Amino acid sequence: MSAAGRYCLVLCVFLAVGAYTGCQQADQVAEIAEGLRSEEEEDRYEAAKRLEEYVHRAESHLDVIAAGLSDSSARVRYRCAKVLAGMEEAAAPAVNNLAQALADEDSKVRYYAAKALSNLDRKAGPAVPALIQAASDLDPKTRYYAVKALGNIEQDQPEVLEVLKSRQSDEEERVSKAATSAIKKVSK
């Protein structure tokens, strides 16, 4: 067999193995995502935690992950918010769920919801009212990502500018710098 023939054979085997592995992982992700529907809290928590490993393959299960933001368990809500944050722009269809999660009683849920929204740029527009509220959260990490999200949305609204200006004097330097940067984006 010629060198070119061997190369083609190796390439075909490589592609076949990759396709097989991809199908296996898709089945595995579907099985894990189905665990979010369990009646047992521990099963739902473990499913959400395991989905973090497959965050870029979980898009087709966005609905069940987003529904997890309303779970009765804060641990499950936090893990689902973390998965959505890792999905970056693919989480855009969950913008309303994420906006609601910004009012969650658990600070980790609010933090990851704000982080997820900061990845959506203008697609996070429907969350502006919730982000304005989150910009005053007690947790500085949540404030930071809420301010960052407001800047990334780039909506020149008086109430957005007002909250961003108020965050310029935030006691957390990271938040105040994010507010200054966001004002520049919004005021273009």
mmCIF file with all atom_site columns, C-alpha atoms in Angstrom:
data_model
loop_
_atom_site.group_PDB
_atom_site.id
_atom_site.type_symbol
_atom_site.label_atom_id
_atom_site.label_alt_id
_atom_site.label_comp_id
_atom_site.label_asym_id
_atom_site.label_entity_id
_atom_site.label_seq_id
_atom_site.pdbx_PDB_ins_code
_atom_site.Cartn_x
_atom_site.Cartn_y
_atom_site.Cartn_z
_atom_site.occupancy
_atom_site.B_iso_or_equiv
_atom_site.pdbx_formal_charge
_atom_site.auth_seq_id
_atom_site.auth_comp_id
_atom_site.auth_asym_id
_atom_site.auth_atom_id
_atom_site.pdbx_PDB_model_num
ATOM 1   C CA . MET A 1 1   ? 0.000   0.000  0.000  1.00 0.00 ? 1   MET A CA 1
ATOM 2   C CA . SER A 1 2   ? 1.314   3.435  -0.884 1.00 0.00 ? 2   SER A CA 1
ATOM 3   C CA . ALA A 1 3   ? 1.947   6.147  1.725  1.00 0.00 ? 3   ALA A CA 1
ATOM 4   C CA . ALA A 1 4   ? -1.093  8.070  0.476  1.00 0.00 ? 4   ALA A CA 1
ATOM 5   C CA . GLY A 1 5   ? -3.229  4.935  0.780  1.00 0.00 ? 5   GLY A CA 1
ATOM 6   C CA . ARG A 1 6   ? -2.036  4.310  4.352  1.00 0.00 ? 6   ARG A CA 1
ATOM 7   C CA . TYR A 1 7   ? -2.752  7.942  5.202  1.00 0.00 ? 7   TYR A CA 1
ATOM 8   C CA . CYS A 1 8   ? -6.304  7.649  3.838  1.00 0.00 ? 8   CYS A CA 1
ATOM 9   C CA . LEU A 1 9   ? -6.862  4.408  5.740  1.00 0.00 ? 9   LEU A CA 1
ATOM 10  C CA . VAL A 1 10  ? -5.623  5.902  9.015  1.00 0.00 ? 10  VAL A CA 1
ATOM 11  C CA . LEU A 1 11  ? -7.752  8.998  8.453  1.00 0.00 ? 11  LEU A CA 1
ATOM 12  C CA . CYS A 1 12  ? -10.869 6.900  7.781  1.00 0.00 ? 12  CYS A CA 1
ATOM 13  C CA . VAL A 1 13  ? -10.310 4.826  10.927 1.00 0.00 ? 13  VAL A CA 1
ATOM 14  C CA . PHE A 1 14  ? -9.731  7.990  12.954 1.00 0.00 ? 14  PHE A CA 1
ATOM 15  C CA . LEU A 1 15  ? -12.949 9.574  11.665 1.00 0.00 ? 15  LEU A CA 1
ATOM 16  C CA . ALA A 1 16  ? -14.961 6.402  12.285 1.00 0.00 ? 16  ALA A CA 1
ATOM 17  C CA . VAL A 1 17  ? -13.708 6.128  15.867 1.00 0.00 ? 17  VAL A CA 1
ATOM 18  C CA . GLY A 1 18  ? -14.433 9.828  16.426 1.00 0.00 ? 18  GLY A CA 1
ATOM 19  C CA . ALA A 1 19  ? -17.978 9.474  15.110 1.00 0.00 ? 19  ALA A CA 1
ATOM 20  C CA . TYR A 1 20  ? -18.594 6.404  17.268 1.00 0.00 ? 20  TYR A CA 1
ATOM 21  C CA . THR A 1 21  ? -17.212 8.149  20.352 1.00 0.00 ? 21  THR A CA 1
ATOM 22  C CA . GLY A 1 22  ? -19.351 11.227 19.640 1.00 0.00 ? 22  GLY A CA 1
ATOM 23  C CA . CYS A 1 23  ? -22.492 9.081  19.434 1.00 0.00 ? 23  CYS A CA 1
ATOM 24  C CA . GLN A 1 24  ? -21.599 7.343  22.681 1.00 0.00 ? 24  GLN A CA 1
ATOM 25  C CA . GLN A 1 25  ? -21.077 10.684 24.420 1.00 0.00 ? 25  GLN A CA 1
ATOM 26  C CA . ALA A 1 26  ? -24.373 12.032 23.076 1.00 0.00 ? 26  ALA A CA 1
ATOM 27  C CA . ASP A 1 27  ? -26.171 8.992  24.510 1.00 0.00 ? 27  ASP A CA 1
ATOM 28  C CA . GLN A 1 28  ? -24.323 9.434  27.791 1.00 0.00 ? 28  GLN A CA 1
ATOM 29  C CA . VAL A 1 29  ? -25.252 13.129 28.001 1.00 0.00 ? 29  VAL A CA 1
ATOM 30  C CA . ALA A 1 30  ? -28.905 12.279 27.302 1.00 0.00 ? 30  ALA A CA 1
ATOM 31  C CA . GLU A 1 31  ? -28.857 9.710  30.092 1.00 0.00 ? 31  GLU A CA 1
ATOM 32  C CA . ILE A 1 32  ? -27.240 12.154 32.522 1.00 0.00 ? 32  ILE A CA 1
ATOM 33  C CA . ALA A 1 33  ? -29.683 14.942 31.617 1.00 0.00 ? 33  ALA A CA 1
ATOM 34  C CA . GLU A 1 34  ? -32.575 12.562 32.199 1.00 0.00 ? 34  GLU A CA 1
ATOM 35  C CA . GLY A 1 35  ? -31.328 12.269 35.799 1.00 0.00 ? 35  GLY A CA 1
ATOM 36  C CA . LEU A 1 36  ? -32.454 15.884 36.341 1.00 0.00 ? 36  LEU A CA 1
ATOM 37  C CA . ARG A 1 37  ? -36.029 14.573 36.147 1.00 0.00 ? 37  ARG A CA 1
ATOM 38  C CA . SER A 1 38  ? -35.531 12.141 39.042 1.00 0.00 ? 38  SER A CA 1
ATOM 39  C CA . GLU A 1 39  ? -37.677 12.418 42.143 1.00 0.00 ? 39  GLU A CA 1
ATOM 40  C CA . GLU A 1 40  ? -34.576 11.956 44.284 1.00 0.00 ? 40  GLU A CA 1
ATOM 41  C CA . GLU A 1 41  ? -32.685 15.156 45.104 1.00 0.00 ? 41  GLU A CA 1
ATOM 42  C CA . GLU A 1 42  ? -29.321 13.395 45.230 1.00 0.00 ? 42  GLU A CA 1
ATOM 43  C CA . ASP A 1 43  ? -29.871 11.932 41.737 1.00 0.00 ? 43  ASP A CA 1
ATOM 44  C CA . ARG A 1 44  ? -30.764 15.362 40.346 1.00 0.00 ? 44  ARG A CA 1
ATOM 45  C CA . TYR A 1 45  ? -27.729 16.920 42.029 1.00 0.00 ? 45  TYR A CA 1
ATOM 46  C CA . GLU A 1 46  ? -25.354 14.256 40.694 1.00 0.00 ? 46  GLU A CA 1
ATOM 47  C CA . ALA A 1 47  ? -26.842 14.600 37.199 1.00 0.00 ? 47  ALA A CA 1
ATOM 48  C CA . ALA A 1 48  ? -26.361 18.374 37.206 1.00 0.00 ? 48  ALA A CA 1
ATOM 49  C CA . LYS A 1 49  ? -22.831 17.978 38.544 1.00 0.00 ? 49  LYS A CA 1
ATOM 50  C CA . ARG A 1 50  ? -21.936 15.407 35.870 1.00 0.00 ? 50  ARG A CA 1
ATOM 51  C CA . LEU A 1 51  ? -23.332 17.642 33.125 1.00 0.00 ? 51  LEU A CA 1
ATOM 52  C CA . GLU A 1 52  ? -20.560 20.123 33.922 1.00 0.00 ? 52  GLU A CA 1
ATOM 53  C CA . GLU A 1 53  ? -18.160 17.633 32.277 1.00 0.00 ? 53  GLU A CA 1
ATOM 54  C CA . TYR A 1 54  ? -20.214 17.692 29.061 1.00 0.00 ? 54  TYR A CA 1
ATOM 55  C CA . VAL A 1 55  ? -21.215 21.335 29.050 1.00 0.00 ? 55  VAL A CA 1
ATOM 56  C CA . HIS A 1 56  ? -20.522 21.806 25.321 1.00 0.00 ? 56  HIS A CA 1
ATOM 57  C CA . ARG A 1 57  ? -22.525 18.711 24.412 1.00 0.00 ? 57  ARG A CA 1
ATOM 58  C CA . ALA A 1 58  ? -25.556 19.523 26.556 1.00 0.00 ? 58  ALA A CA 1
ATOM 59  C CA . GLU A 1 59  ? -27.253 22.055 24.248 1.00 0.00 ? 59  GLU A CA 1
ATOM 60  C CA . SER A 1 60  ? -29.962 19.643 23.166 1.00 0.00 ? 60  SER A CA 1
ATOM 61  C CA . HIS A 1 61  ? -30.942 19.279 26.830 1.00 0.00 ? 61  HIS A CA 1
ATOM 62  C CA . LEU A 1 62  ? -31.156 23.001 27.537 1.00 0.00 ? 62  LEU A CA 1
ATOM 63  C CA . ASP A 1 63  ? -34.835 22.818 28.492 1.00 0.00 ? 63  ASP A CA 1
ATOM 64  C CA . VAL A 1 64  ? -34.309 20.344 31.332 1.00 0.00 ? 64  VAL A CA 1
ATOM 65  C CA . ILE A 1 65  ? -31.180 22.187 32.538 1.00 0.00 ? 65  ILE A CA 1
ATOM 66  C CA . ALA A 1 66  ? -33.025 25.531 32.534 1.00 0.00 ? 66  ALA A CA 1
ATOM 67  C CA . ALA A 1 67  ? -35.938 23.917 34.381 1.00 0.00 ? 67  ALA A CA 1
ATOM 68  C CA . GLY A 1 68  ? -33.408 22.843 37.011 1.00 0.00 ? 68  GLY A CA 1
ATOM 69  C CA . LEU A 1 69  ? -33.069 26.510 37.988 1.00 0.00 ? 69  LEU A CA 1
ATOM 70  C CA . SER A 1 70  ? -36.497 26.132 39.630 1.00 0.00 ? 70  SER A CA 1
ATOM 71  C CA . ASP A 1 71  ? -35.645 22.910 41.466 1.00 0.00 ? 71  ASP A CA 1
ATOM 72  C CA . SER A 1 72  ? -36.625 22.696 45.139 1.00 0.00 ? 72  SER A CA 1
ATOM 73  C CA . SER A 1 73  ? -32.987 22.006 46.012 1.00 0.00 ? 73  SER A CA 1
ATOM 74  C CA . ALA A 1 74  ? -30.532 24.915 46.081 1.00 0.00 ? 74  ALA A CA 1
ATOM 75  C CA . ARG A 1 75  ? -27.718 22.460 45.296 1.00 0.00 ? 75  ARG A CA 1
ATOM 76  C CA . VAL A 1 76  ? -29.426 21.400 42.065 1.00 0.00 ? 76  VAL A CA 1
ATOM 77  C CA . ARG A 1 77  ? -30.260 24.990 41.115 1.00 0.00 ? 77  ARG A CA 1
ATOM 78  C CA . TYR A 1 78  ? -26.642 26.029 41.676 1.00 0.00 ? 78  TYR A CA 1
ATOM 79  C CA . ARG A 1 79  ? -25.271 23.197 39.541 1.00 0.00 ? 79  ARG A CA 1
ATOM 80  C CA . CYS A 1 80  ? -27.736 23.902 36.720 1.00 0.00 ? 80  CYS A CA 1
ATOM 81  C CA . ALA A 1 81  ? -26.801 27.587 36.774 1.00 0.00 ? 81  ALA A CA 1
ATOM 82  C CA . LYS A 1 82  ? -23.138 26.594 36.634 1.00 0.00 ? 82  LYS A CA 1
ATOM 83  C CA . VAL A 1 83  ? -23.773 24.362 33.603 1.00 0.00 ? 83  VAL A CA 1
ATOM 84  C CA . LEU A 1 84  ? -25.603 27.208 31.842 1.00 0.00 ? 84  LEU A CA 1
ATOM 85  C CA . ALA A 1 85  ? -22.716 29.576 32.587 1.00 0.00 ? 85  ALA A CA 1
ATOM 86  C CA . GLY A 1 86  ? -20.356 27.085 30.986 1.00 0.00 ? 86  GLY A CA 1
ATOM 87  C CA . MET A 1 87  ? -22.554 26.797 27.907 1.00 0.00 ? 87  MET A CA 1
ATOM 88  C CA . GLU A 1 88  ? -21.838 30.450 27.102 1.00 0.00 ? 88  GLU A CA 1
ATOM 89  C CA . GLU A 1 89  ? -23.947 31.772 24.170 1.00 0.00 ? 89  GLU A CA 1
ATOM 90  C CA . ALA A 1 90  ? -25.686 28.409 23.741 1.00 0.00 ? 90  ALA A CA 1
ATOM 91  C CA . ALA A 1 91  ? -27.568 29.209 26.966 1.00 0.00 ? 91  ALA A CA 1
ATOM 92  C CA . ALA A 1 92  ? -29.358 32.160 25.302 1.00 0.00 ? 92  ALA A CA 1
ATOM 93  C CA . PRO A 1 93  ? -32.746 30.385 25.072 1.00 0.00 ? 93  PRO A CA 1
ATOM 94  C CA . ALA A 1 94  ? -32.695 30.153 28.893 1.00 0.00 ? 94  ALA A CA 1
ATOM 95  C CA . VAL A 1 95  ? -32.383 33.932 29.381 1.00 0.00 ? 95  VAL A CA 1
ATOM 96  C CA . ASN A 1 96  ? -35.757 34.224 31.157 1.00 0.00 ? 96  ASN A CA 1
ATOM 97  C CA . ASN A 1 97  ? -34.956 31.328 33.502 1.00 0.00 ? 97  ASN A CA 1
ATOM 98  C CA . LEU A 1 98  ? -31.588 32.912 34.271 1.00 0.00 ? 98  LEU A CA 1
ATOM 99  C CA . ALA A 1 99  ? -33.207 36.286 34.936 1.00 0.00 ? 99  ALA A CA 1
ATOM 100 C CA . GLN A 1 100 ? -35.532 34.656 37.464 1.00 0.00 ? 100 GLN A CA 1
ATOM 101 C CA . ALA A 1 101 ? -32.560 32.866 39.058 1.00 0.00 ? 101 ALA A CA 1
ATOM 102 C CA . LEU A 1 102 ? -30.978 36.244 39.829 1.00 0.00 ? 102 LEU A CA 1
ATOM 103 C CA . ALA A 1 103 ? -33.539 36.541 42.642 1.00 0.00 ? 103 ALA A CA 1
ATOM 104 C CA . ASP A 1 104 ? -32.750 33.107 44.094 1.00 0.00 ? 104 ASP A CA 1
ATOM 105 C CA . GLU A 1 105 ? -32.186 32.871 47.842 1.00 0.00 ? 105 GLU A CA 1
ATOM 106 C CA . ASP A 1 106 ? -28.891 31.043 47.268 1.00 0.00 ? 106 ASP A CA 1
ATOM 107 C CA . SER A 1 107 ? -25.907 33.281 46.456 1.00 0.00 ? 107 SER A CA 1
ATOM 108 C CA . LYS A 1 108 ? -24.208 30.614 44.291 1.00 0.00 ? 108 LYS A CA 1
ATOM 109 C CA . VAL A 1 109 ? -27.291 30.356 42.087 1.00 0.00 ? 109 VAL A CA 1
ATOM 110 C CA . ARG A 1 110 ? -27.399 34.149 41.678 1.00 0.00 ? 110 ARG A CA 1
ATOM 111 C CA . TYR A 1 111 ? -23.661 34.275 40.946 1.00 0.00 ? 111 TYR A CA 1
ATOM 112 C CA . TYR A 1 112 ? -23.762 31.632 38.208 1.00 0.00 ? 112 TYR A CA 1
ATOM 113 C CA . ALA A 1 113 ? -26.964 33.082 36.719 1.00 0.00 ? 113 ALA A CA 1
ATOM 114 C CA . ALA A 1 114 ? -25.278 36.495 36.456 1.00 0.00 ? 114 ALA A CA 1
ATOM 115 C CA . LYS A 1 115 ? -22.159 34.881 35.010 1.00 0.00 ? 115 LYS A CA 1
ATOM 116 C CA . ALA A 1 116 ? -24.238 33.016 32.425 1.00 0.00 ? 116 ALA A CA 1
ATOM 117 C CA . LEU A 1 117 ? -26.049 36.218 31.442 1.00 0.00 ? 117 LEU A CA 1
ATOM 118 C CA . SER A 1 118 ? -22.733 38.060 31.072 1.00 0.00 ? 118 SER A CA 1
ATOM 119 C CA . ASN A 1 119 ? -21.815 35.544 28.352 1.00 0.00 ? 119 ASN A CA 1
ATOM 120 C CA . LEU A 1 120 ? -24.925 36.274 26.283 1.00 0.00 ? 120 LEU A CA 1
ATOM 121 C CA . ASP A 1 121 ? -24.137 39.836 25.230 1.00 0.00 ? 121 ASP A CA 1
ATOM 122 C CA . ARG A 1 122 ? -27.214 41.485 23.659 1.00 0.00 ? 122 ARG A CA 1
ATOM 123 C CA . LYS A 1 123 ? -29.181 38.237 23.856 1.00 0.00 ? 123 LYS A CA 1
ATOM 124 C CA . ALA A 1 124 ? -29.460 38.891 27.606 1.00 0.00 ? 124 ALA A CA 1
ATOM 125 C CA . GLY A 1 125 ? -31.566 41.997 26.900 1.00 0.00 ? 125 GLY A CA 1
ATOM 126 C CA . PRO A 1 126 ? -34.765 40.577 28.416 1.00 0.00 ? 126 PRO A CA 1
ATOM 127 C CA . ALA A 1 127 ? -32.899 40.201 31.724 1.00 0.00 ? 127 ALA A CA 1
ATOM 128 C CA . VAL A 1 128 ? -32.058 43.923 32.099 1.00 0.00 ? 128 VAL A CA 1
ATOM 129 C CA . PRO A 1 129 ? -34.548 44.597 34.950 1.00 0.00 ? 129 PRO A CA 1
ATOM 130 C CA . ALA A 1 130 ? -33.270 41.592 36.916 1.00 0.00 ? 130 ALA A CA 1
ATOM 131 C CA . LEU A 1 131 ? -29.643 42.528 36.188 1.00 0.00 ? 131 LEU A CA 1
ATOM 132 C CA . ILE A 1 132 ? -30.256 46.055 37.474 1.00 0.00 ? 132 ILE A CA 1
ATOM 133 C CA . GLN A 1 133 ? -31.419 44.516 40.763 1.00 0.00 ? 133 GLN A CA 1
ATOM 134 C CA . ALA A 1 134 ? -28.504 42.032 40.814 1.00 0.00 ? 134 ALA A CA 1
ATOM 135 C CA . ALA A 1 135 ? -26.020 44.875 40.394 1.00 0.00 ? 135 ALA A CA 1
ATOM 136 C CA . SER A 1 136 ? -26.773 45.683 44.052 1.00 0.00 ? 136 SER A CA 1
ATOM 137 C CA . ASP A 1 137 ? -26.462 42.095 45.299 1.00 0.00 ? 137 ASP A CA 1
ATOM 138 C CA . LEU A 1 138 ? -24.648 41.517 48.593 1.00 0.00 ? 138 LEU A CA 1
ATOM 139 C CA . ASP A 1 139 ? -22.229 39.149 46.839 1.00 0.00 ? 139 ASP A CA 1
ATOM 140 C CA . PRO A 1 140 ? -19.490 41.094 44.998 1.00 0.00 ? 140 PRO A CA 1
ATOM 141 C CA . LYS A 1 141 ? -19.057 38.340 42.386 1.00 0.00 ? 141 LYS A CA 1
ATOM 142 C CA . THR A 1 142 ? -22.740 38.551 41.502 1.00 0.00 ? 142 THR A CA 1
ATOM 143 C CA . ARG A 1 143 ? -22.534 42.355 41.317 1.00 0.00 ? 143 ARG A CA 1
ATOM 144 C CA . TYR A 1 144 ? -19.486 42.073 39.055 1.00 0.00 ? 144 TYR A CA 1
ATOM 145 C CA . TYR A 1 145 ? -21.158 39.750 36.547 1.00 0.00 ? 145 TYR A CA 1
ATOM 146 C CA . ALA A 1 146 ? -24.431 41.700 36.634 1.00 0.00 ? 146 ALA A CA 1
ATOM 147 C CA . VAL A 1 147 ? -22.555 44.921 35.824 1.00 0.00 ? 147 VAL A CA 1
ATOM 148 C CA . LYS A 1 148 ? -20.526 43.145 33.152 1.00 0.00 ? 148 LYS A CA 1
ATOM 149 C CA . ALA A 1 149 ? -23.730 41.737 31.607 1.00 0.00 ? 149 ALA A CA 1
ATOM 150 C CA . LEU A 1 150 ? -25.345 45.172 31.552 1.00 0.00 ? 150 LEU A CA 1
ATOM 151 C CA . GLY A 1 151 ? -22.317 46.506 29.696 1.00 0.00 ? 151 GLY A CA 1
ATOM 152 C CA . ASN A 1 152 ? -22.339 43.609 27.234 1.00 0.00 ? 152 ASN A CA 1
ATOM 153 C CA . ILE A 1 153 ? -26.016 44.174 26.446 1.00 0.00 ? 153 ILE A CA 1
ATOM 154 C CA . GLU A 1 154 ? -25.170 47.760 25.452 1.00 0.00 ? 154 GLU A CA 1
ATOM 155 C CA . GLN A 1 155 ? -28.631 49.222 26.071 1.00 0.00 ? 155 GLN A CA 1
ATOM 156 C CA . ASP A 1 156 ? -28.418 52.967 26.513 1.00 0.00 ? 156 ASP A CA 1
ATOM 157 C CA . GLN A 1 157 ? -31.259 53.297 29.017 1.00 0.00 ? 157 GLN A CA 1
ATOM 158 C CA . PRO A 1 158 ? -31.316 55.861 31.825 1.00 0.00 ? 158 PRO A CA 1
ATOM 159 C CA . GLU A 1 159 ? -31.885 53.232 34.521 1.00 0.00 ? 159 GLU A CA 1
ATOM 160 C CA . VAL A 1 160 ? -28.968 51.130 33.215 1.00 0.00 ? 160 VAL A CA 1
ATOM 161 C CA . LEU A 1 161 ? -26.632 54.124 33.209 1.00 0.00 ? 161 LEU A CA 1
ATOM 162 C CA . GLU A 1 162 ? -27.818 55.121 36.670 1.00 0.00 ? 162 GLU A CA 1
ATOM 163 C CA . VAL A 1 163 ? -27.019 51.736 38.199 1.00 0.00 ? 163 VAL A CA 1
ATOM 164 C CA . LEU A 1 164 ? -23.678 51.520 36.378 1.00 0.00 ? 164 LEU A CA 1
ATOM 165 C CA . LYS A 1 165 ? -22.687 54.965 37.645 1.00 0.00 ? 165 LYS A CA 1
ATOM 166 C CA . SER A 1 166 ? -23.608 53.953 41.188 1.00 0.00 ? 166 SER A CA 1
ATOM 167 C CA . ARG A 1 167 ? -21.432 50.843 40.881 1.00 0.00 ? 167 ARG A CA 1
ATOM 168 C CA . GLN A 1 168 ? -18.403 52.947 39.899 1.00 0.00 ? 168 GLN A CA 1
ATOM 169 C CA . SER A 1 169 ? -17.987 53.677 43.599 1.00 0.00 ? 169 SER A CA 1
ATOM 170 C CA . ASP A 1 170 ? -18.434 50.041 44.652 1.00 0.00 ? 170 ASP A CA 1
ATOM 171 C CA . GLU A 1 171 ? -16.142 48.972 47.493 1.00 0.00 ? 171 GLU A CA 1
ATOM 172 C CA . GLU A 1 172 ? -14.955 46.066 45.324 1.00 0.00 ? 172 GLU A CA 1
ATOM 173 C CA . GLU A 1 173 ? -12.415 47.350 42.818 1.00 0.00 ? 173 GLU A CA 1
ATOM 174 C CA . ARG A 1 174 ? -13.337 44.665 40.298 1.00 0.00 ? 174 ARG A CA 1
ATOM 175 C CA . VAL A 1 175 ? -16.964 45.826 40.323 1.00 0.00 ? 175 VAL A CA 1
ATOM 176 C CA . SER A 1 176 ? -16.094 49.518 40.014 1.00 0.00 ? 176 SER A CA 1
ATOM 177 C CA . LYS A 1 177 ? -13.752 48.822 37.084 1.00 0.00 ? 177 LYS A CA 1
ATOM 178 C CA . ALA A 1 178 ? -16.408 46.700 35.379 1.00 0.00 ? 178 ALA A CA 1
ATOM 179 C CA . ALA A 1 179 ? -18.904 49.551 35.840 1.00 0.00 ? 179 ALA A CA 1
ATOM 180 C CA . THR A 1 180 ? -16.540 52.071 34.243 1.00 0.00 ? 180 THR A CA 1
ATOM 181 C CA . SER A 1 181 ? -15.963 49.714 31.315 1.00 0.00 ? 181 SER A CA 1
ATOM 182 C CA . ALA A 1 182 ? -19.693 49.031 30.980 1.00 0.00 ? 182 ALA A CA 1
ATOM 183 C CA . ILE A 1 183 ? -20.513 52.748 30.887 1.00 0.00 ? 183 ILE A CA 1
ATOM 184 C CA . LYS A 1 184 ? -18.120 53.174 27.959 1.00 0.00 ? 184 LYS A CA 1
ATOM 185 C CA . LYS A 1 185 ? -19.849 50.346 26.080 1.00 0.00 ? 185 LYS A CA 1
ATOM 186 C CA . VAL A 1 186 ? -23.361 51.582 26.825 1.00 0.00 ? 186 VAL A CA 1
ATOM 187 C CA . SER A 1 187 ? -22.589 55.220 26.051 1.00 0.00 ? 187 SER A CA 1
ATOM 188 C CA . LYS A 1 188 ? -21.142 54.608 22.572 1.00 0.00 ? 188 LYS A CA 1
#
